[in-house]
Short mmCIF file of C-alpha atoms in Angstrom, two decimals:
data_model
loop_
_atom_site.label_atom_id
_atom_site.label_comp_id
_atom_site.label_asym_id
_atom_site.label_seq_id
_atom_site.Cartn_x
_atom_site.Cartn_y
_atom_site.Cartn_z
CA MET A 1 15.36 -31.87 -8.74
CA ALA A 2 16.26 -29.09 -6.53
CA GLY A 3 15.69 -26.37 -9.00
CA ASP A 4 12.01 -27.57 -9.14
CA ARG A 5 11.62 -27.87 -5.21
CA ASP A 6 13.12 -24.42 -5.07
CA VAL A 7 10.07 -23.27 -7.44
CA THR A 8 7.48 -25.09 -5.59
CA ARG A 9 8.82 -23.59 -2.31
CA ASN A 10 8.88 -20.00 -4.00
CA GLU A 11 5.30 -20.36 -5.35
CA ARG A 12 4.39 -21.45 -2.01
CA LEU A 13 5.58 -18.33 -0.21
CA SER A 14 4.56 -15.98 -3.01
CA ARG A 15 0.69 -17.44 -2.40
CA VAL A 16 1.14 -17.28 1.41
CA GLY A 17 2.23 -13.29 0.70
CA GLY A 18 -0.67 -12.94 -1.38
CA ILE A 19 -3.16 -14.19 1.34
CA VAL A 20 -1.43 -12.16 3.90
CA ALA A 21 -1.50 -9.10 2.09
CA LEU A 22 -5.22 -9.30 1.16
CA LEU A 23 -5.73 -10.04 5.26
CA GLY A 24 -3.81 -6.66 5.58
CA CYS A 25 -5.87 -4.66 3.40
CA VAL A 26 -9.41 -6.21 4.56
CA LEU A 27 -8.07 -5.39 8.26
CA VAL A 28 -6.77 -1.83 7.80
CA LEU A 29 -10.36 -1.12 6.16
CA ALA A 30 -12.32 -2.38 8.85
CA ALA A 31 -9.74 -0.67 11.50
CA ASP A 32 -10.71 2.83 9.91
CA LEU A 33 -14.73 1.79 10.06
CA LEU A 34 -14.65 0.82 13.34
CA GLY A 35 -12.53 3.65 14.82
CA VAL A 36 -14.68 6.46 12.95
CA THR A 37 -18.09 4.57 14.11
CA LEU A 38 -16.88 4.49 17.50
CA ALA A 39 -16.10 7.91 17.74
CA SER A 40 -19.45 9.19 17.39
CA ARG A 41 -18.47 12.61 16.71
CA ILE A 42 -16.20 12.09 14.03
CA GLY A 43 -17.56 11.31 10.39
CA PRO A 44 -15.30 9.99 7.60
CA VAL A 45 -16.09 13.02 5.30
CA SER A 46 -14.73 15.79 7.32
CA GLU A 47 -12.26 13.88 9.65
CA THR A 48 -8.60 12.71 8.10
CA ILE A 49 -7.48 9.42 9.22
CA SER A 50 -4.87 10.87 11.23
CA ASN A 51 -7.74 12.97 13.46
CA VAL A 52 -9.76 9.48 13.96
CA ALA A 53 -5.92 7.96 15.26
CA ALA A 54 -5.55 10.59 17.66
CA GLY A 55 -9.03 10.24 19.72
CA PRO A 56 -9.96 7.61 22.14
CA TYR A 57 -9.71 4.96 19.82
CA ASP A 58 -6.39 5.63 18.30
CA TRP A 59 -5.17 1.93 19.08
CA ILE A 60 -7.78 0.88 16.49
CA GLU A 61 -7.07 2.97 13.75
CA ASP A 62 -3.02 2.33 14.71
CA ALA A 63 -3.81 -1.59 14.55
CA GLY A 64 -5.22 -1.12 10.85
CA LEU A 65 -2.11 1.14 10.01
CA TYR A 66 0.32 -1.76 11.64
CA ALA A 67 -2.01 -4.57 9.71
CA PHE A 68 -1.24 -2.41 6.38
CA VAL A 69 2.65 -2.54 7.34
CA ILE A 70 2.39 -6.30 7.16
CA ALA A 71 0.29 -6.34 3.78
CA VAL A 72 2.83 -4.13 2.19
CA LEU A 73 5.77 -6.33 3.37
CA ALA A 74 4.04 -9.45 2.22
CA VAL A 75 3.53 -7.94 -1.23
CA ALA A 76 7.05 -6.87 -1.39
CA ALA A 77 8.69 -10.21 -0.19
CA GLY A 78 5.94 -12.31 -2.71
CA LEU A 79 7.17 -10.46 -5.36
CA SER A 80 10.98 -11.20 -4.74
CA PHE A 81 10.01 -14.70 -5.70
CA TRP A 82 9.17 -13.57 -8.92
CA ARG A 83 11.88 -14.01 -11.60
CA VAL A 84 12.07 -10.27 -12.72
CA ASP A 85 15.21 -8.49 -13.83
CA GLY A 86 15.71 -4.85 -14.23
CA TRP A 87 16.97 -2.26 -12.01
CA ASP A 88 13.11 -0.83 -11.96
CA TRP A 89 11.89 -3.98 -10.44
CA VAL A 90 14.62 -4.22 -7.30
CA VAL A 91 14.11 -0.18 -6.61
CA GLY A 92 10.36 -0.64 -7.03
CA GLN A 93 10.50 -3.38 -3.92
CA GLY A 94 12.98 -1.08 -2.02
CA LEU A 95 10.09 1.35 -2.27
CA LEU A 96 7.60 -0.73 -0.95
CA VAL A 97 9.80 -1.44 2.17
CA LEU A 98 10.27 2.13 2.43
CA LEU A 99 6.54 3.09 2.05
CA ALA A 100 6.11 0.25 4.91
CA ALA A 101 8.54 1.69 7.43
CA ASP A 102 7.16 4.89 6.93
CA VAL A 103 3.54 3.91 7.85
CA ILE A 104 5.16 2.48 10.94
CA ALA A 105 6.77 5.66 11.69
CA ILE A 106 3.04 7.50 11.07
CA ALA A 107 1.42 4.89 13.29
CA ALA A 108 4.02 5.71 16.24
CA TYR A 109 4.50 9.03 15.93
CA GLU A 110 2.28 10.95 18.12
CA ALA A 111 1.46 13.83 15.75
CA TYR A 112 -0.95 15.68 18.29
CA ASN A 113 0.80 14.83 21.36
CA ARG A 114 4.34 16.31 21.13
CA PRO A 115 6.04 16.99 24.33
CA GLY A 116 8.25 20.25 24.31
CA GLY A 117 6.48 21.31 21.21
CA GLY A 118 8.59 19.11 19.07
CA PRO A 119 8.55 19.57 15.12
CA ASP A 120 5.60 18.22 13.28
CA LEU A 121 7.08 15.07 11.59
CA HIS A 122 4.15 13.64 10.74
CA LEU A 123 3.22 16.05 7.28
CA TYR A 124 6.96 14.83 6.22
CA PHE A 125 6.03 11.07 6.98
CA VAL A 126 2.61 11.77 5.14
CA GLY A 127 4.99 12.81 1.88
CA VAL A 128 7.12 10.26 2.08
CA LEU A 129 4.16 8.00 1.51
CA GLY A 130 2.93 10.35 -1.09
CA ALA A 131 6.02 9.97 -3.08
CA SER A 132 7.29 6.19 -2.81
CA PHE A 133 3.60 4.70 -3.36
CA PRO A 134 3.09 5.81 -6.90
CA LEU A 135 6.95 5.76 -7.87
CA ALA A 136 6.83 1.97 -6.39
CA VAL A 137 3.82 1.38 -8.66
CA TRP A 138 5.31 2.90 -11.90
CA LEU A 139 9.05 1.10 -11.35
CA THR A 140 6.83 -2.49 -11.02
CA SER A 141 4.37 -2.08 -13.88
CA ARG A 142 6.61 -3.87 -16.12
CA GLY A 143 7.17 -7.02 -13.98
CA LEU A 144 3.61 -7.24 -13.31
CA THR A 145 1.98 -6.76 -16.48
CA ALA A 146 1.77 -9.26 -19.70
CA GLY A 147 1.77 -6.43 -22.06
CA SER A 148 2.61 -2.54 -22.95
CA ARG A 149 -1.27 -1.24 -22.67
CA ARG A 150 -1.77 -2.97 -18.95
CA LYS A 151 1.63 -1.30 -17.74
CA TRP A 152 0.67 1.75 -18.92
CA TRP A 153 -2.78 1.57 -17.34
CA LEU A 154 -0.71 1.04 -14.04
CA ARG A 155 2.03 3.86 -15.00
CA GLY A 156 -1.50 5.87 -15.48
CA PHE A 157 -3.20 5.22 -12.44
CA ALA A 158 0.65 5.83 -10.59
CA ALA A 159 0.48 9.58 -12.33
CA VAL A 160 -2.87 10.37 -11.42
CA TRP A 161 -2.37 9.30 -8.24
CA GLY A 162 0.89 10.91 -7.27
CA LEU A 163 -0.30 14.66 -8.63
CA ALA A 164 -3.39 13.92 -6.96
CA ALA A 165 -2.24 13.50 -3.51
CA PRO A 166 -0.72 16.71 -2.54
CA PHE A 167 -4.37 18.53 -3.09
CA LEU A 168 -5.00 16.86 0.18
CA TYR A 169 -3.01 19.27 2.04
CA VAL A 170 -5.39 22.29 0.49
CA MET A 171 -8.21 20.37 0.89
CA PRO A 172 -11.40 22.36 2.79
CA THR A 173 -11.74 20.55 6.33
CA GLY A 174 -14.73 19.55 5.81
CA TRP A 175 -14.11 17.35 2.82
CA ASP A 176 -10.47 16.44 3.52
CA GLY A 177 -11.47 13.04 5.24
CA LEU A 178 -13.12 11.75 2.20
CA TYR A 179 -10.64 12.96 0.10
CA GLU A 180 -8.01 11.27 2.26
CA ARG A 181 -10.03 8.38 2.17
CA VAL A 182 -10.65 8.10 -1.68
CA LEU A 183 -6.82 8.12 -2.16
CA ALA A 184 -6.52 5.18 0.77
CA LEU A 185 -8.53 3.11 -0.93
CA CYS A 186 -6.97 3.41 -4.47
CA MET A 187 -3.78 2.28 -2.66
CA LEU A 188 -5.32 -0.43 -1.03
CA GLY A 189 -7.28 -1.69 -4.61
CA TRP A 190 -3.57 -1.65 -5.92
CA PHE A 191 -2.05 -3.80 -3.00
CA ALA A 192 -5.25 -6.03 -2.70
CA LEU A 193 -5.03 -6.55 -6.79
CA VAL A 194 -1.42 -7.66 -6.39
CA GLY A 195 -2.07 -9.64 -3.45
CA TYR A 196 -4.75 -11.21 -5.08
CA HIS A 197 -2.09 -12.29 -7.95
CA LEU A 198 0.35 -13.64 -5.86
CA TRP A 199 -2.12 -15.60 -4.28
CA ARG A 200 -3.68 -17.14 -7.41
CA HIS A 201 -0.83 -17.13 -9.88
CA ALA A 202 2.00 -17.53 -8.35
CA GLU A 203 3.72 -19.49 -10.67
CA CYS A 204 4.09 -17.09 -13.09
CA GLY A 205 7.32 -15.90 -11.51
CA ARG A 206 8.67 -19.22 -13.04
CA LEU A 207 7.86 -18.24 -16.79
CA GLY A 208 10.30 -15.28 -16.65
CA GLY A 209 7.80 -12.69 -14.43
CA GLY A 210 4.50 -12.26 -12.77
CA ARG A 211 1.76 -11.06 -15.10
CA ILE A 212 -1.60 -9.43 -14.12
CA ALA A 213 -3.83 -10.35 -16.67
#
């Protein structure tokens, strides 16, 4: 009986994590759209998310990033209730926590207002994000999928995203905003997919591992 109660509690918490993750994804997307709209001289194609966050409506963009942090932590917490064994599953969840901490640093760090001309740590924070996200997707793919084909679809997505991310640094300034937002949308898509699955299929963890159908 106690085991059944624990399973029910874990399923409920997993579903809550999924709902929070989905809300966080919606909020960060809405915050970026609102920030770009209010900053009339800034366009989503030519200006990066960081540039929008450095303007007069930076608090909107930062609020969206913090909402995304909550979404990432909700996914990590929700997946922790699934009964999946293996070092890759554990490390993948750890990388999600690292990703959340890194996004906090990105939002809190004033990249364009460094007293005394301190080092530009923003680029390093973005680099950590660019490495931790695809690695987390790759390492959690086995536990998230029902078959090898779907697992390799996720790993292919992780590989393509990881290879594409560094090109942001060499994109022309007239297009870097669009390129960054495409990468961000792909990232949000993964978190939204996992969040949806946590919400709708939390009981999968009881069967020896969550599975994205």
